[in-house]
PDB file of C-alpha atoms in Angstrom:
ATOM      1  CA  MET W   1       0.000   0.000   0.000  1.00  0.00           C
ATOM      2  CA  SER W   2       1.387   3.421  -0.925  1.00  0.00           C
ATOM      3  CA  ALA W   3       1.995   6.066   1.700  1.00  0.00           C
ATOM      4  CA  ILE W   4      -0.748   8.262   0.248  1.00  0.00           C
ATOM      5  CA  ASN W   5      -3.249   5.395   0.392  1.00  0.00           C
ATOM      6  CA  MET W   6      -2.158   4.730   3.951  1.00  0.00           C
ATOM      7  CA  LEU W   7      -2.740   8.369   4.847  1.00  0.00           C
ATOM      8  CA  GLN W   8      -6.107   8.476   3.105  1.00  0.00           C
ATOM      9  CA  ASN W   9      -7.306   5.277   4.773  1.00  0.00           C
ATOM     10  CA  ARG W  10      -6.267   6.489   8.199  1.00  0.00           C
ATOM     11  CA  ILE W  11      -7.898   9.870   7.655  1.00  0.00           C
ATOM     12  CA  ILE W  12     -11.118   8.102   6.609  1.00  0.00           C
ATOM     13  CA  ASP W  13     -10.904   6.038   9.800  1.00  0.00           C
ATOM     14  CA  LEU W  14     -10.624   9.217  11.857  1.00  0.00           C
ATOM     15  CA  THR W  15     -13.564  10.856  10.106  1.00  0.00           C
ATOM     16  CA  ASN W  16     -15.810   7.814  10.452  1.00  0.00           C
ATOM     17  CA  GLU W  17     -14.811   7.280  14.085  1.00  0.00           C
ATOM     18  CA  GLU W  18     -14.263   3.539  13.838  1.00  0.00           C
ATOM     19  CA  GLN W  19     -15.328   1.126  16.557  1.00  0.00           C
ATOM     20  CA  THR W  20     -11.672   0.928  17.602  1.00  0.00           C
ATOM     21  CA  ASN W  21     -11.809   4.599  18.535  1.00  0.00           C
ATOM     22  CA  ARG W  22     -13.378   4.354  21.959  1.00  0.00           C
ATOM     23  CA  VAL W  23     -12.844   6.154  25.234  1.00  0.00           C
ATOM     24  CA  TYR W  24     -11.821   3.592  27.835  1.00  0.00           C
ATOM     25  CA  ILE W  25     -12.017   4.144  31.581  1.00  0.00           C
ATOM     26  CA  PRO W  26      -8.599   3.477  33.149  1.00  0.00           C
ATOM     27  CA  ASN W  27      -8.297   0.716  35.720  1.00  0.00           C
ATOM     28  CA  TYR W  28      -7.387   2.260  39.066  1.00  0.00           C
ATOM     29  CA  SER W  29      -7.812  -0.927  41.104  1.00  0.00           C
ATOM     30  CA  ASN W  30      -4.049  -1.308  41.504  1.00  0.00           C
ATOM     31  CA  ILE W  31      -3.937   2.019  43.360  1.00  0.00           C
ATOM     32  CA  PHE W  32      -6.241   0.750  46.089  1.00  0.00           C
ATOM     33  CA  ASN W  33      -4.640  -2.698  46.260  1.00  0.00           C
ATOM     34  CA  HIS W  34      -1.157  -1.152  46.627  1.00  0.00           C
ATOM     35  CA  VAL W  35       0.161  -3.396  43.849  1.00  0.00           C
ATOM     36  CA  ARG W  36       2.721  -1.732  41.636  1.00  0.00           C
ATOM     37  CA  GLY W  37       1.658  -2.054  38.026  1.00  0.00           C
ATOM     38  CA  CYS W  38       3.372  -1.663  34.688  1.00  0.00           C
ATOM     39  CA  SER W  39       4.535   1.927  34.145  1.00  0.00           C
ATOM     40  CA  PHE W  40       3.083   1.886  30.618  1.00  0.00           C
ATOM     41  CA  CYS W  41      -0.356   0.249  30.958  1.00  0.00           C
ATOM     42  CA  GLU W  42      -0.736   0.425  34.792  1.00  0.00           C
ATOM     43  CA  CYS W  43      -1.823  -3.231  34.897  1.00  0.00           C
ATOM     44  CA  PRO W  44      -0.423  -5.373  37.760  1.00  0.00           C
ATOM     45  CA  GLY W  45       1.541  -8.583  37.345  1.00  0.00           C
ATOM     46  CA  HIS W  46       4.246  -7.444  34.925  1.00  0.00           C
ATOM     47  CA  ASN W  47       6.597  -4.574  34.129  1.00  0.00           C
ATOM     48  CA  ILE W  48       7.350  -2.536  31.036  1.00  0.00           C
ATOM     49  CA  ARG W  49       9.922  -5.062  29.753  1.00  0.00           C
ATOM     50  CA  THR W  50       7.269  -7.798  29.467  1.00  0.00           C
ATOM     51  CA  CYS W  51       4.230  -5.607  28.667  1.00  0.00           C
ATOM     52  CA  ARG W  52       1.977  -6.905  25.866  1.00  0.00           C
ATOM     53  CA  HIS W  53      -0.796  -4.318  26.158  1.00  0.00           C
ATOM     54  CA  PRO W  54      -2.486  -3.446  22.800  1.00  0.00           C
ATOM     55  CA  ASP W  55      -1.758   0.231  23.464  1.00  0.00           C
ATOM     56  CA  ARG W  56       1.833  -0.526  22.421  1.00  0.00           C
ATOM     57  CA  GLU W  57       0.806  -0.927  18.794  1.00  0.00           C
ATOM     58  CA  LYS W  58      -1.671   1.916  19.143  1.00  0.00           C
ATOM     59  CA  LEU W  59       1.107   4.285  20.240  1.00  0.00           C
ATOM     60  CA  HIS W  60       3.360   3.088  17.417  1.00  0.00           C
ATOM     61  CA  GLU W  61       0.627   3.689  14.829  1.00  0.00           C
ATOM     62  CA  CYS W  62       0.045   7.178  16.231  1.00  0.00           C
ATOM     63  CA  ALA W  63       3.752   7.954  15.877  1.00  0.00           C
ATOM     64  CA  GLN W  64       3.745   6.697  12.275  1.00  0.00           C
ATOM     65  CA  PHE W  65       0.631   8.717  11.475  1.00  0.00           C
ATOM     66  CA  MET W  66       1.981  11.901  13.068  1.00  0.00           C
ATOM     67  CA  TYR W  67       5.302  11.691  11.226  1.00  0.00           C
ATOM     68  CA  LEU W  68       3.745  10.732   7.886  1.00  0.00           C
ATOM     69  CA  ILE W  69       1.302  13.655   7.947  1.00  0.00           C
ATOM     70  CA  THR W  70       3.890  16.170   9.134  1.00  0.00           C
ATOM     71  CA  CYS W  71       6.758  15.057   6.890  1.00  0.00           C
ATOM     72  CA  HIS W  72       4.429  14.997   3.886  1.00  0.00           C
ATOM     73  CA  TYR W  73       3.634  18.645   4.579  1.00  0.00           C
ATOM     74  CA  LEU W  74       7.280  19.533   5.243  1.00  0.00           C
ATOM     75  CA  ASP W  75       8.255  18.204   1.806  1.00  0.00           C
ATOM     76  CA  SER W  76       6.518  21.188   0.207  1.00  0.00           C
ATOM     77  CA  HIS W  77       6.776  23.625   3.149  1.00  0.00           C
ATOM     78  CA  PRO W  78      10.209  23.111   4.758  1.00  0.00           C
ATOM     79  CA  HIS W  79      10.910  24.396   8.281  1.00  0.00           C
ATOM     80  CA  THR W  80       7.268  25.351   8.903  1.00  0.00           C
ATOM     81  CA  GLU W  81       6.010  22.576  11.156  1.00  0.00           C
ATOM     82  CA  LYS W  82       7.256  21.055  14.422  1.00  0.00           C
ATOM     83  CA  THR W  83       4.128  19.367  15.749  1.00  0.00           C
ATOM     84  CA  HIS W  84       5.616  15.889  15.285  1.00  0.00           C
ATOM     85  CA  LYS W  85       8.618  16.731  17.476  1.00  0.00           C
ATOM     86  CA  LYS W  86       6.460  18.429  20.129  1.00  0.00           C
ATOM     87  CA  TRP W  87       4.102  15.436  20.196  1.00  0.00           C
ATOM     88  CA  LEU W  88       7.065  13.086  20.667  1.00  0.00           C
ATOM     89  CA  ASP W  89       8.653  15.287  23.353  1.00  0.00           C
ATOM     90  CA  ASN W  90       5.437  15.146  25.405  1.00  0.00           C
ATOM     91  CA  LEU W  91       5.423  11.346  25.652  1.00  0.00           C
ATOM     92  CA  SER W  92       6.444   9.716  28.913  1.00  0.00           C
ATOM     93  CA  THR W  93       9.736   7.889  29.351  1.00  0.00           C
ATOM     94  CA  SER W  94       7.784   4.626  29.635  1.00  0.00           C
ATOM     95  CA  GLU W  95       6.249   5.302  26.232  1.00  0.00           C
ATOM     96  CA  TYR W  96       9.735   5.960  24.835  1.00  0.00           C
ATOM     97  CA  LYS W  97      10.877   2.572  26.121  1.00  0.00           C
ATOM     98  CA  ILE W  98       7.887   0.842  24.526  1.00  0.00           C
ATOM     99  CA  LEU W  99       8.506   2.491  21.139  1.00  0.00           C
ATOM    100  CA  ALA W 100      12.235   1.799  21.304  1.00  0.00           C
ATOM    101  CA  LYS W 101      11.563  -1.881  22.006  1.00  0.00           C
ATOM    102  CA  LEU W 102       8.967  -2.180  19.226  1.00  0.00           C
ATOM    103  CA  ASN W 103      11.371  -0.606  16.737  1.00  0.00           C
ATOM    104  CA  ARG W 104      14.403  -2.526  18.066  1.00  0.00           C
ATOM    105  CA  LEU W 105      16.419   0.610  18.688  1.00  0.00           C
ATOM    106  CA  ASP W 106      19.797   0.430  20.402  1.00  0.00           C
ATOM    107  CA  THR W 107      18.965   1.415  23.984  1.00  0.00           C
ATOM    108  CA  ASN W 108      19.753   0.140  27.468  1.00  0.00           C
ATOM    109  CA  SER W 109      19.133   0.943  31.127  1.00  0.00           C
ATOM    110  CA  LYS W 110      21.491   3.936  30.903  1.00  0.00           C
ATOM    111  CA  THR W 111      19.734   5.557  27.941  1.00  0.00           C
ATOM    112  CA  THR W 112      18.559   9.033  28.955  1.00  0.00           C
ATOM    113  CA  ARG W 113      15.234  10.631  28.107  1.00  0.00           C
ATOM    114  CA  GLU W 114      16.954  13.023  25.690  1.00  0.00           C
ATOM    115  CA  GLU W 115      18.682  10.116  23.936  1.00  0.00           C
ATOM    116  CA  TYR W 116      15.353   8.316  23.569  1.00  0.00           C
ATOM    117  CA  GLN W 117      13.891  11.458  21.984  1.00  0.00           C
ATOM    118  CA  GLU W 118      16.768  11.775  19.509  1.00  0.00           C
ATOM    119  CA  LYS W 119      16.721   8.107  18.516  1.00  0.00           C
ATOM    120  CA  LEU W 120      12.937   7.909  18.110  1.00  0.00           C
ATOM    121  CA  HIS W 121      12.722  11.195  16.206  1.00  0.00           C
ATOM    122  CA  ALA W 122      15.430  10.046  13.791  1.00  0.00           C
ATOM    123  CA  HIS W 123      13.763   6.636  13.397  1.00  0.00           C
ATOM    124  CA  TYR W 124      10.312   7.992  12.543  1.00  0.00           C
ATOM    125  CA  ILE W 125      11.750  10.672  10.248  1.00  0.00           C
ATOM    126  CA  GLU W 126      13.540   7.909   8.340  1.00  0.00           C
ATOM    127  CA  TYR W 127      10.343   5.832   8.281  1.00  0.00           C
ATOM    128  CA  ALA W 128       8.288   8.730   6.881  1.00  0.00           C
ATOM    129  CA  GLU W 129      10.911   9.637   4.279  1.00  0.00           C
ATOM    130  CA  ASP W 130      11.019   6.029   3.055  1.00  0.00           C
ATOM    131  CA  GLU W 131       7.212   5.892   2.795  1.00  0.00           C
ATOM    132  CA  LEU W 132       6.992   9.231   0.997  1.00  0.00           C
ATOM    133  CA  ARG W 133       9.976   8.767  -1.326  1.00  0.00           C
ATOM    134  CA  ASN W 134       7.866   8.057  -4.429  1.00  0.00           C
ATOM    135  CA  VAL W 135       4.954  10.319  -3.527  1.00  0.00           C
ATOM    136  CA  THR W 136       4.516  13.231  -5.926  1.00  0.00           C
ATOM    137  CA  SER W 137       1.237  14.628  -4.617  1.00  0.00           C
ATOM    138  CA  THR W 138       1.405  18.208  -3.325  1.00  0.00           C
ATOM    139  CA  ASN W 139      -1.973  17.935  -1.610  1.00  0.00           C
ATOM    140  CA  ALA W 140      -0.490  18.053   1.891  1.00  0.00           C
ATOM    141  CA  THR W 141      -1.838  19.738   4.999  1.00  0.00           C
ATOM    142  CA  PRO W 142      -0.634  20.239   8.589  1.00  0.00           C
ATOM    143  CA  ILE W 143      -2.164  17.815  11.045  1.00  0.00           C
ATOM    144  CA  LEU W 144      -3.823  20.728  12.869  1.00  0.00           C
ATOM    145  CA  PHE W 145      -5.745  21.707   9.720  1.00  0.00           C
ATOM    146  CA  LEU W 146      -6.782  18.093   9.185  1.00  0.00           C
ATOM    147  CA  TYR W 147      -8.209  17.854  12.703  1.00  0.00           C
ATOM    148  CA  MET W 148      -9.871  21.260  12.385  1.00  0.00           C
ATOM    149  CA  GLU W 149     -11.763  19.972   9.342  1.00  0.00           C
ATOM    150  CA  ILE W 150     -12.932  16.896  11.243  1.00  0.00           C
ATOM    151  CA  LEU W 151     -13.718  18.408  14.647  1.00  0.00           C
ATOM    152  CA  LEU W 152     -14.634  22.092  14.403  1.00  0.00           C
ATOM    153  CA  ARG W 153     -17.593  21.923  12.026  1.00  0.00           C
ATOM    154  CA  GLY W 154     -20.665  23.129  13.932  1.00  0.00           C
ATOM    155  CA  LEU W 155     -18.651  23.747  17.098  1.00  0.00           C
ATOM    156  CA  VAL W 156     -17.614  27.379  16.574  1.00  0.00           C
ATOM    157  CA  THR W 157     -19.887  30.357  15.940  1.00  0.00           C
ATOM    158  CA  ASP W 158     -17.543  33.290  15.260  1.00  0.00           C
ATOM    159  CA  ILE W 159     -13.908  34.242  14.768  1.00  0.00           C
ATOM    160  CA  ASP W 160     -13.221  34.525  18.514  1.00  0.00           C
ATOM    161  CA  SER W 161     -14.534  31.036  19.257  1.00  0.00           C
ATOM    162  CA  MET W 162     -12.582  29.736  16.234  1.00  0.00           C
ATOM    163  CA  ILE W 163      -9.319  31.179  17.576  1.00  0.00           C
ATOM    164  CA  TYR W 164      -9.992  29.692  21.017  1.00  0.00           C
ATOM    165  CA  ALA W 165     -10.910  26.271  19.594  1.00  0.00           C
ATOM    166  CA  VAL W 166      -7.851  26.120  17.326  1.00  0.00           C
ATOM    167  CA  THR W 167      -5.552  27.068  20.215  1.00  0.00           C
ATOM    168  CA  LYS W 168      -7.003  24.338  22.426  1.00  0.00           C
ATOM    169  CA  LEU W 169      -6.988  21.780  19.603  1.00  0.00           C
ATOM    170  CA  ALA W 170      -3.301  22.433  18.914  1.00  0.00           C
ATOM    171  CA  MET W 171      -2.563  21.881  22.603  1.00  0.00           C
ATOM    172  CA  ILE W 172      -4.610  18.653  22.678  1.00  0.00           C
ATOM    173  CA  ILE W 173      -2.818  17.263  19.612  1.00  0.00           C
ATOM    174  CA  LYS W 174       0.630  17.883  21.099  1.00  0.00           C
ATOM    175  CA  ASN W 175      -0.357  16.193  24.367  1.00  0.00           C
ATOM    176  CA  SER W 176      -2.527  13.377  22.967  1.00  0.00           C
ATOM    177  CA  GLY W 177       0.124  10.635  23.007  1.00  0.00           C
ATOM    178  CA  ARG W 178      -1.379   7.223  22.239  1.00  0.00           C
ATOM    179  CA  HIS W 179      -4.826   8.837  21.796  1.00  0.00           C
ATOM    180  CA  LEU W 180      -3.801  10.876  18.732  1.00  0.00           C
ATOM    181  CA  MET W 181      -6.199   8.945  16.466  1.00  0.00           C
ATOM    182  CA  ASP W 182      -9.020   8.590  19.011  1.00  0.00           C
ATOM    183  CA  MET W 183     -11.601  11.028  17.630  1.00  0.00           C
ATOM    184  CA  PRO W 184     -14.351  10.449  20.243  1.00  0.00           C
ATOM    185  CA  ARG W 185     -11.839  11.291  22.948  1.00  0.00           C
ATOM    186  CA  PHE W 186     -10.675  14.372  21.016  1.00  0.00           C
ATOM    187  CA  ARG W 187     -14.271  15.482  20.564  1.00  0.00           C
ATOM    188  CA  TYR W 188     -14.945  15.016  24.291  1.00  0.00           C
ATOM    189  CA  TRP W 189     -11.876  17.022  25.300  1.00  0.00           C
ATOM    190  CA  LEU W 190     -12.580  19.818  22.831  1.00  0.00           C
ATOM    191  CA  ASN W 191     -16.268  20.018  23.754  1.00  0.00           C
ATOM    192  CA  ASN W 192     -15.298  20.495  27.398  1.00  0.00           C
ATOM    193  CA  HIS W 193     -13.033  23.405  26.471  1.00  0.00           C
ATOM    194  CA  MET W 194     -15.700  25.012  24.272  1.00  0.00           C
ATOM    195  CA  ASN W 195     -18.400  24.609  26.921  1.00  0.00           C
ATOM    196  CA  ASP W 196     -16.149  26.543  29.299  1.00  0.00           C
ATOM    197  CA  TYR W 197     -15.541  29.176  26.618  1.00  0.00           C
ATOM    198  CA  TYR W 198     -19.224  29.764  25.867  1.00  0.00           C
ATOM    199  CA  ARG W 199     -20.146  29.759  29.558  1.00  0.00           C
ATOM    200  CA  ILE W 200     -17.543  32.432  30.342  1.00  0.00           C
ATOM    201  CA  SER W 201     -18.142  34.499  27.199  1.00  0.00           C
ATOM    202  CA  GLN W 202     -21.865  34.641  27.957  1.00  0.00           C
ATOM    203  CA  PHE W 203     -21.102  36.771  31.001  1.00  0.00           C
ATOM    204  CA  ARG W 204     -18.222  38.648  29.403  1.00  0.00           C
ATOM    205  CA  GLU W 205     -19.982  39.625  26.185  1.00  0.00           C
ATOM    206  CA  ASN W 206     -23.445  40.422  27.562  1.00  0.00           C
ATOM    207  CA  PRO W 207     -23.002  42.720  30.578  1.00  0.00           C
ATOM    208  CA  LYS W 208     -26.119  44.303  31.997  1.00  0.00           C
ATOM    209  CA  LYS W 209     -26.815  47.821  30.779  1.00  0.00           C
ATOM    210  CA  PHE W 210     -28.746  49.397  33.599  1.00  0.00           C
ATOM    211  CA  PRO W 211     -30.953  52.451  33.019  1.00  0.00           C
ATOM    212  CA  THR W 212     -30.155  55.943  34.225  1.00  0.00           C
ATOM    213  CA  ILE W 213     -31.848  56.646  37.582  1.00  0.00           C
ATOM    214  CA  THR W 214     -33.005  60.245  38.214  1.00  0.00           C
ATOM    215  CA  HIS W 215     -34.925  62.089  40.925  1.00  0.00           C
ATOM    216  CA  ASN W 216     -37.824  64.141  39.488  1.00  0.00           C
ATOM    217  CA  PRO W 217     -40.180  65.746  42.063  1.00  0.00           C
ATOM    218  CA  SER W 218     -42.384  67.131  39.273  1.00  0.00           C
ATOM    219  CA  LEU W 219     -43.864  63.652  38.762  1.00  0.00           C
ATOM    220  CA  ALA W 220     -45.776  63.924  42.048  1.00  0.00           C
ATOM    221  CA  ARG W 221     -49.527  63.460  41.638  1.00  0.00           C
ATOM    222  CA  GLY W 222     -52.522  63.380  43.928  1.00  0.00           C
ATOM    223  CA  VAL W 223     -53.674  60.074  42.424  1.00  0.00           C
ATOM    224  CA  HIS W 224     -51.721  57.505  40.359  1.00  0.00           C
ATOM    225  CA  ASP W 225     -52.941  54.634  38.231  1.00  0.00           C
ATOM    226  CA  GLU W 226     -52.486  50.966  39.094  1.00  0.00           C
ATOM    227  CA  CYS W 227     -49.205  49.304  38.209  1.00  0.00           C
ATOM    228  CA  PRO W 228     -49.780  47.521  34.837  1.00  0.00           C
ATOM    229  CA  ILE W 229     -47.793  44.528  36.063  1.00  0.00           C
ATOM    230  CA  CYS W 230     -48.989  43.782  39.615  1.00  0.00           C
ATOM    231  CA  TYR W 231     -52.170  45.949  39.621  1.00  0.00           C
ATOM    232  CA  THR W 232     -51.361  47.551  42.971  1.00  0.00           C
ATOM    233  CA  GLU W 233     -52.243  51.216  43.365  1.00  0.00           C
ATOM    234  CA  MET W 234     -49.130  53.344  42.937  1.00  0.00           C
ATOM    235  CA  THR W 235     -48.218  56.316  45.113  1.00  0.00           C
ATOM    236  CA  ASN W 236     -45.605  59.063  44.917  1.00  0.00           C
ATOM    237  CA  GLU W 237     -43.391  56.824  47.076  1.00  0.00           C
ATOM    238  CA  SER W 238     -43.650  53.800  44.774  1.00  0.00           C
ATOM    239  CA  VAL W 239     -44.141  55.043  41.206  1.00  0.00           C
ATOM    240  CA  VAL W 240     -41.356  54.876  38.612  1.00  0.00           C
ATOM    241  CA  GLN W 241     -41.742  56.543  35.232  1.00  0.00           C
ATOM    242  CA  LEU W 242     -39.686  55.184  32.350  1.00  0.00           C
ATOM    243  CA  GLY W 243     -38.138  57.156  29.520  1.00  0.00           C
ATOM    244  CA  CYS W 244     -41.071  56.168  27.300  1.00  0.00           C
ATOM    245  CA  ALA W 245     -43.432  57.845  29.873  1.00  0.00           C
ATOM    246  CA  HIS W 246     -45.098  54.593  31.017  1.00  0.00           C
ATOM    247  CA  SER W 247     -45.222  54.148  34.793  1.00  0.00           C
ATOM    248  CA  PHE W 248     -44.822  51.078  37.025  1.00  0.00           C
ATOM    249  CA  CYS W 249     -44.229  50.434  40.692  1.00  0.00           C
ATOM    250  CA  GLY W 250     -40.596  50.347  41.789  1.00  0.00           C
ATOM    251  CA  ASP W 251     -40.621  46.693  42.905  1.00  0.00           C
ATOM    252  CA  CYS W 252     -41.871  45.485  39.508  1.00  0.00           C
ATOM    253  CA  ILE W 253     -39.246  47.500  37.619  1.00  0.00           C
ATOM    254  CA  ILE W 254     -36.442  46.238  39.859  1.00  0.00           C
ATOM    255  CA  GLY W 255     -37.611  42.632  39.481  1.00  0.00           C
ATOM    256  CA  GLN W 256     -37.985  42.910  35.698  1.00  0.00           C
ATOM    257  CA  ILE W 257     -34.551  44.433  35.094  1.00  0.00           C
ATOM    258  CA  LYS W 258     -32.674  42.092  37.449  1.00  0.00           C
ATOM    259  CA  SER W 259     -34.350  38.935  36.118  1.00  0.00           C
ATOM    260  CA  SER W 260     -33.776  39.721  32.437  1.00  0.00           C
ATOM    261  CA  ARG W 261     -31.135  37.563  30.747  1.00  0.00           C
ATOM    262  CA  LYS W 262     -30.586  40.172  28.069  1.00  0.00           C
ATOM    263  CA  PRO W 263     -28.216  43.139  28.465  1.00  0.00           C
ATOM    264  CA  THR W 264     -31.207  45.517  28.426  1.00  0.00           C
ATOM    265  CA  SER W 265     -34.856  45.328  29.494  1.00  0.00           C
ATOM    266  CA  GLU W 266     -37.988  46.487  27.687  1.00  0.00           C
ATOM    267  CA  CYS W 267     -41.087  48.368  28.783  1.00  0.00           C
ATOM    268  CA  ALA W 268     -43.937  45.926  29.397  1.00  0.00           C
ATOM    269  CA  MET W 269     -46.345  48.272  27.623  1.00  0.00           C
ATOM    270  CA  CYS W 270     -44.568  49.471  24.458  1.00  0.00           C
ATOM    271  CA  ARG W 271     -41.440  47.233  24.330  1.00  0.00           C
ATOM    272  CA  ALA W 272     -39.144  50.269  24.218  1.00  0.00           C
ATOM    273  CA  THR W 273     -35.724  49.763  25.809  1.00  0.00           C
ATOM    274  CA  ILE W 274     -35.705  50.915  29.422  1.00  0.00           C
ATOM    275  CA  SER W 275     -32.989  53.564  29.320  1.00  0.00           C
ATOM    276  CA  GLU W 276     -34.200  55.846  32.129  1.00  0.00           C
ATOM    277  CA  CYS W 277     -36.119  55.509  35.398  1.00  0.00           C
ATOM    278  CA  ARG W 278     -37.524  58.622  37.128  1.00  0.00           C
ATOM    279  CA  THR W 279     -38.987  58.762  40.619  1.00  0.00           C
ATOM    280  CA  THR W 280     -40.318  61.420  42.982  1.00  0.00           C
ATOM    281  CA  SER W 281     -39.166  59.547  46.096  1.00  0.00           C
ATOM    282  CA  LYS W 282     -35.608  59.865  47.394  1.00  0.00           C
ATOM    283  CA  LYS W 283     -36.093  56.617  49.316  1.00  0.00           C
ATOM    284  CA  LEU W 284     -37.099  54.775  46.148  1.00  0.00           C
ATOM    285  CA  LEU W 285     -34.231  56.473  44.294  1.00  0.00           C
ATOM    286  CA  THR W 286     -31.762  54.992  46.788  1.00  0.00           C
ATOM    287  CA  LYS W 287     -33.415  51.567  46.490  1.00  0.00           C
ATOM    288  CA  LEU W 288     -33.183  51.638  42.692  1.00  0.00           C
ATOM    289  CA  LEU W 289     -29.535  52.699  42.716  1.00  0.00           C
ATOM    290  CA  SER W 290     -28.541  50.015  45.238  1.00  0.00           C
ATOM    291  CA  SER W 291     -30.430  47.310  43.300  1.00  0.00           C
ATOM    292  CA  PHE W 292     -28.543  47.954  40.053  1.00  0.00           C
ATOM    293  CA  VAL W 293     -25.011  48.139  41.439  1.00  0.00           C
TER     294      VAL W 293
END
């Protein structure tokens, strides 16, 4: 199978979210039983030298996929992409040992983390170059753009949310390790970030715009109408006149403005934006001002 076909098939797998792409709950039983497990798979009864967990091959395939995608793009855009190296650098030392063993690299108990990084990076660069040697297609894309196409559709609503999502997605890719090709897990992680973004931006972008509160003794009357909302008889001590000239009792206006989820509130009679509240009572004036702080 050619490298391009390999890339296309793997990209199709990501898009279709195959049955193999599942989010598994880690087994924490060894923590409570005080049994030291394998440093790679956390399962008890063996160590990393004898580990046969299927995540070994999964991690290896992720490394191949990362380096194929990135090196394919670097062929036509040299020195523009380092995601493959950053992804590798974020793996654990146990994962380095697993990959080194799978690829039969020359390592031993004295091999340092930095030496593992150098050997594995060189190995997967050589692997990708061999696979791409006869590829002439220029239709290459950074892995971030590929994942944006798969994951961001319908998730972002404007340029600000797009910037936030892309920033978080880039971070997730670099730290994904053996889950690089696990799209349900990626979607779960990214959705959590975007839920936080929209929850915070709701308060940041829609601050309350409270009306101007003024004291106007000329509004005093011998008799006032009933409040159109609660139907109680209004007095000079309770009446509030809006900028549109409709009047309500102070308690109803305070309740309406504070309960509104929109930045502004509207007059219950004419739907005009409530931009001003006038009252004859200094006591009610103080109550209005303290309610909208």
